Amino acid sequence: MTTTQTSNEAAIATVPLGNTGPTVGRIGLGAMGMSGSYGPADDAESTATIHAALDSGANLVDTGDFYGSGHNEALIGKALADRPREDYLLSVKFGALRGPDGSWNGFDARPEATKNFVTYSLQRLGVDHIDIYRPARLDPTVPIEDTVGAIAELVDAGYVRHIGLSEVGPETIRRAAATAPIADLQIEYSIVSRSIENRILVTTRELGIGITAYGVLSRGLLSDAVRSGKTFGAHDFRAHSPRFQGDNLDRNLKLVETLAALAERHGVSVAQLAIAWVLAQGEDIVPVLGARSRARWEESKAALTVELSTTELAEIDKAVPADAVAGERYAAAQFASLDSER
């Protein structure tokens, strides 16, 4: 494992996002955690983190209209209000339905709903177009051709630049790509979440579709942020995630300890090792990192200087085999909604 020393101000390298998508920074910023998904967040620090990411050369900011029931988009819109529009790319997920109590009530990706959702996102974000627009999940009652077709109409009208997908499987990817050009698939991918390697990654590479990988740190599991005995608030995603419950958490933390030993030997953090591992899987995979503080962003950015050899990648795979993690990545009801896992 080698690290390359770079200036704090050095620009992040860029890569094309698939065959038809925009050029993006090698890593992107995921904003979900800035709206309470992992406990309280500070708007001022979140804003400073968005600015730090852009200043360091990242240009992709990922959000969802349902993050904080609109809070996240409003936060991003305010943070970016004084930035030139060409300096950033907005990736927006839509379709998840939420109640005023924070409950989840399914997905709506009908064409008329799609056009309704984008109207409110444009208003909250304070922009005249969204760079990549994607349904958050497959709506089982709506053919993917109808949803993608509706987004294609928004592209023709100038409200959207590119079409993305999220957490869908090979058949759905092919049907979507036959309807309109698809820039990328957003999906969870990490050392401990590797199901996309079986069929999905083969399909996206065949079709020239990029991957924007979220959950690279497995909700903080692959970092120094979670230790045995830690508890999570009722609105923290991890309070309901099987990987963070009881014996599962104890088993998973043993995997983290193994990774920590490897990381310490090479002078990097567990998080940096986990990010570097995803980066090493191919330039068609762009990690979207959920930093909500400048310190976390700087730690994540430093992973770009970590180069893993073939031997070191094999060492990581041996230490944490693909099937080693205990518990699914979502609670049962949410996991059942994932077309990508069928």
XYZ file of C-alpha atoms in Angstrom:
342
model
C 0.000 0.000 0.000
C 1.380 3.349 -1.003
C 0.225 6.882 -0.401
C 0.964 9.853 -2.594
C 1.426 13.169 -0.852
C -0.711 15.915 -2.373
C -1.508 19.503 -1.484
C -4.715 20.142 0.432
C -5.701 22.379 -2.441
C -4.919 19.829 -5.157
C -7.852 19.205 -7.445
C -9.585 15.840 -7.407
C -9.169 13.909 -10.634
C -12.219 13.522 -12.873
C -13.732 10.573 -14.735
C -16.628 10.183 -17.163
C -19.763 8.775 -15.551
C -20.620 5.985 -17.932
C -20.685 6.427 -21.695
C -23.377 9.103 -21.691
C -23.089 10.818 -18.306
C -21.248 13.947 -17.187
C -17.622 14.208 -16.113
C -17.468 13.928 -12.344
C -14.896 14.091 -9.565
C -13.352 10.749 -8.613
C -15.349 10.950 -5.383
C -18.650 12.689 -4.708
C -20.445 14.049 -1.654
C -23.549 12.302 -0.320
C -25.723 14.658 1.707
C -28.250 12.321 3.360
C -26.562 12.421 6.762
C -26.945 16.204 6.838
C -30.679 15.789 7.419
C -30.828 13.582 10.490
C -30.547 10.087 9.044
C -27.679 9.258 11.431
C -28.651 11.502 14.310
C -28.585 15.305 14.688
C -26.572 17.335 12.194
C -25.521 20.981 12.212
C -26.636 23.032 9.206
C -23.696 25.412 9.445
C -21.153 22.587 9.493
C -23.036 20.789 6.730
C -22.873 23.923 4.588
C -19.159 24.289 5.293
C -18.668 20.646 4.290
C -20.432 21.188 0.958
C -18.179 24.177 0.308
C -15.081 22.192 1.307
C -15.997 19.375 -1.069
C -16.438 21.766 -3.993
C -13.275 23.670 -3.123
C -11.298 20.424 -3.162
C -12.447 19.602 -6.682
C -15.438 17.336 -6.092
C -18.390 18.427 -8.190
C -21.061 15.763 -7.609
C -23.518 16.376 -4.760
C -26.087 13.646 -4.183
C -29.421 14.121 -2.427
C -33.000 12.848 -2.355
C -36.195 14.875 -2.194
C -37.272 12.744 0.775
C -34.101 13.296 2.852
C -35.421 15.169 5.852
C -38.691 15.567 3.895
C -37.203 18.338 1.778
C -34.766 19.722 4.358
C -31.759 18.318 2.503
C -32.596 19.924 -0.817
C -33.314 23.262 0.862
C -29.988 23.065 2.717
C -28.085 22.299 -0.478
C -29.905 25.027 -2.374
C -28.923 27.614 0.202
C -25.317 26.334 0.386
C -24.911 26.532 -3.394
C -26.804 29.768 -3.986
C -23.652 31.825 -4.547
C -21.780 29.173 -6.511
C -21.587 29.242 -10.319
C -23.992 26.597 -11.633
C -21.270 25.044 -13.805
C -19.187 24.293 -10.693
C -21.423 21.514 -9.387
C -23.595 18.613 -10.496
C -26.755 17.665 -8.634
C -27.878 14.044 -8.418
C -31.423 13.736 -7.057
C -33.469 10.663 -6.113
C -37.253 10.854 -6.010
C -40.309 8.736 -5.383
C -40.058 7.666 -1.728
C -43.236 8.551 0.151
C -43.050 9.749 3.746
C -45.590 10.671 6.383
C -45.360 13.678 8.733
C -44.213 11.304 11.477
C -41.240 10.234 9.352
C -42.824 6.935 8.329
C -42.071 5.318 4.969
C -45.080 4.639 2.778
C -43.802 3.057 -0.408
C -42.702 4.534 -3.730
C -44.421 6.449 -6.486
C -42.709 6.598 -9.869
C -45.709 7.229 -12.117
C -44.953 9.679 -14.947
C -47.272 12.323 -13.503
C -45.729 11.916 -10.050
C -42.229 12.113 -11.532
C -43.004 15.491 -13.090
C -44.583 16.692 -9.852
C -41.578 15.673 -7.758
C -39.066 17.387 -10.048
C -41.011 20.646 -9.836
C -40.595 20.827 -6.077
C -36.951 19.723 -6.208
C -36.083 22.496 -8.642
C -37.761 25.002 -6.324
C -36.028 23.795 -3.158
C -32.638 23.546 -4.849
C -33.031 26.945 -6.481
C -31.880 25.741 -9.908
C -33.380 25.488 -13.373
C -32.170 21.948 -14.037
C -31.054 18.776 -12.254
C -27.996 17.027 -13.634
C -28.948 13.417 -12.848
C -32.501 12.482 -11.875
C -33.383 8.981 -10.712
C -36.193 7.020 -9.053
C -35.027 6.036 -5.570
C -36.396 2.524 -5.990
C -38.302 0.536 -8.567
C -42.025 1.178 -8.228
C -43.498 -2.344 -8.576
C -46.745 -0.927 -9.976
C -45.129 1.114 -12.763
C -43.111 -0.266 -15.701
C -39.592 1.151 -15.620
C -40.102 2.199 -19.247
C -42.851 4.596 -18.139
C -40.727 6.198 -15.421
C -37.634 6.511 -17.602
C -39.767 7.806 -20.445
C -41.123 10.560 -18.210
C -37.603 11.582 -17.178
C -36.585 11.548 -20.853
C -39.355 14.077 -21.509
C -37.886 16.238 -18.734
C -34.498 15.932 -20.447
C -36.041 17.096 -23.726
C -37.645 20.021 -21.905
C -34.321 21.044 -20.292
C -35.263 20.366 -16.656
C -32.985 17.308 -16.385
C -29.643 16.592 -18.062
C -29.130 12.850 -17.469
C -31.126 9.827 -16.307
C -29.962 7.603 -13.470
C -31.195 4.485 -11.727
C -30.979 3.316 -8.120
C -30.905 -0.166 -6.567
C -32.266 -2.084 -9.555
C -31.242 -5.411 -11.019
C -29.955 -6.498 -14.451
C -33.331 -6.979 -16.151
C -34.571 -3.566 -15.059
C -31.276 -1.951 -16.086
C -31.575 -3.434 -19.575
C -35.196 -2.350 -19.983
C -34.369 1.163 -18.816
C -31.356 1.434 -21.124
C -33.497 0.305 -24.068
C -35.839 3.231 -23.347
C -33.326 6.085 -22.996
C -29.611 6.613 -22.290
C -28.742 5.825 -18.663
C -25.787 7.634 -17.107
C -25.342 5.628 -13.927
C -26.708 3.216 -11.399
C -26.544 4.305 -7.776
C -26.165 1.292 -5.522
C -24.561 0.240 -2.252
C -21.059 -1.159 -2.659
C -18.383 -1.723 -0.046
C -15.996 -4.331 1.293
C -18.975 -5.862 3.141
C -21.727 -5.199 0.550
C -20.627 -6.903 -2.652
C -23.757 -8.415 -4.199
C -23.430 -6.181 -7.278
C -20.369 -8.169 -8.325
C -22.452 -11.220 -9.231
C -24.554 -9.886 -12.137
C -25.192 -6.157 -11.860
C -21.654 -4.911 -12.448
C -21.322 -7.173 -15.490
C -24.508 -5.634 -16.916
C -23.566 -1.993 -16.304
C -20.131 -2.517 -17.836
C -21.613 -4.222 -20.874
C -24.003 -1.298 -21.389
C -21.528 1.480 -20.555
C -23.394 2.632 -17.448
C -21.430 4.121 -14.569
C -21.771 3.217 -10.890
C -22.142 5.780 -8.118
C -21.471 3.750 -4.996
C -23.065 4.718 -1.695
C -22.662 2.988 1.663
C -18.926 2.710 1.012
C -18.339 2.841 4.770
C -21.399 0.663 5.445
C -23.177 3.400 7.427
C -20.079 4.061 9.517
C -19.389 0.416 10.332
C -16.155 0.550 8.315
C -14.695 3.411 10.305
C -13.770 4.404 13.819
C -17.267 5.778 14.463
C -18.983 2.632 15.747
C -17.853 0.487 18.620
C -19.483 -2.236 20.686
C -22.048 -0.906 23.131
C -22.908 2.173 21.061
C -26.613 2.952 20.915
C -28.535 4.756 18.201
C -31.450 7.172 18.415
C -34.880 6.192 17.122
C -34.441 8.214 13.926
C -30.932 6.922 13.240
C -30.955 4.511 10.281
C -28.673 2.152 12.189
C -31.216 1.650 14.973
C -33.182 -0.457 12.496
C -30.364 -1.973 10.439
C -29.736 -5.695 11.058
C -25.973 -5.200 10.773
C -25.971 -2.993 13.860
C -28.047 -5.235 16.108
C -26.869 -7.525 18.917
C -24.690 -10.447 17.882
C -24.551 -9.186 14.307
C -22.820 -6.014 15.422
C -20.396 -7.943 17.618
C -19.455 -10.218 14.701
C -19.144 -7.329 12.283
C -16.931 -5.341 14.624
C -14.502 -8.262 14.647
C -14.239 -7.858 10.881
C -13.574 -4.158 11.393
C -10.839 -4.971 13.911
C -9.164 -7.135 11.276
C -9.337 -4.283 8.769
C -8.096 -1.849 11.415
C -4.962 -3.946 11.874
C -4.316 -3.846 8.119
C -4.990 -0.107 7.970
C -2.766 0.684 10.961
C 0.095 -1.250 9.434
C 0.002 1.120 6.468
C -0.733 4.326 8.344
C -4.296 4.929 7.154
C -7.695 4.805 8.828
C -10.232 2.024 8.354
C -12.429 4.466 6.441
C -9.597 5.387 4.091
C -8.831 1.721 3.479
C -12.505 1.043 2.727
C -12.723 3.966 0.283
C -9.461 3.019 -1.418
C -10.771 -0.532 -1.864
C -13.856 0.715 -3.744
C -11.766 3.104 -5.838
C -9.553 0.183 -6.819
C -12.487 -1.748 -8.272
C -12.539 0.390 -11.424
C -12.750 3.952 -12.712
C -16.374 3.353 -13.694
C -17.184 3.272 -9.961
C -17.438 6.646 -8.218
C -17.805 6.536 -4.413
C -20.374 8.976 -3.036
C -19.210 9.626 0.510
C -21.584 10.681 3.248
C -19.424 13.182 5.103
C -21.285 15.728 7.212
C -18.268 17.532 8.635
C -15.190 19.060 7.088
C -12.958 16.730 9.092
C -14.708 13.653 7.704
C -14.523 15.030 4.178
C -10.780 15.629 4.521
C -10.300 12.090 5.829
C -12.312 10.712 2.910
C -10.479 12.833 0.340
C -7.121 11.581 1.610
C -8.119 8.070 0.534
C -7.510 9.204 -3.047
C -3.781 9.062 -2.297
C -3.920 5.432 -1.144
C -2.944 2.921 -3.818
C -3.623 -0.736 -3.107
C -1.528 -3.394 -4.813
C -2.997 -6.623 -6.166
C -1.467 -8.421 -3.202
C -3.025 -5.998 -0.724
C -6.440 -6.276 -2.356
C -6.193 -10.053 -2.064
C -5.195 -9.651 1.581
C -8.323 -7.589 2.260
C -10.526 -10.126 0.470
C -9.036 -12.910 2.574
C -9.493 -10.956 5.802
C -13.084 -10.024 4.997
C -14.622 -12.473 2.494
C -17.592 -11.250 0.473
C -20.051 -13.280 2.572
C -18.514 -12.566 5.973
C -20.810 -9.744 7.127
C -23.640 -10.618 9.522
C -27.112 -9.254 8.734
C -28.677 -7.728 5.646
C -27.952 -4.115 4.735
C -31.571 -3.018 5.263
C -34.379 -4.046 7.600
C -36.640 -6.767 6.186
C -39.352 -4.539 4.715
C -36.864 -2.218 3.006
C -34.707 -5.101 1.807
C -37.752 -6.691 0.180
C -38.227 -3.549 -1.925
C -34.781 -3.806 -3.505
C -35.030 -4.922 -7.112
C -31.220 -5.201 -7.008
C -31.425 -8.113 -4.558
C -33.919 -10.230 -6.478
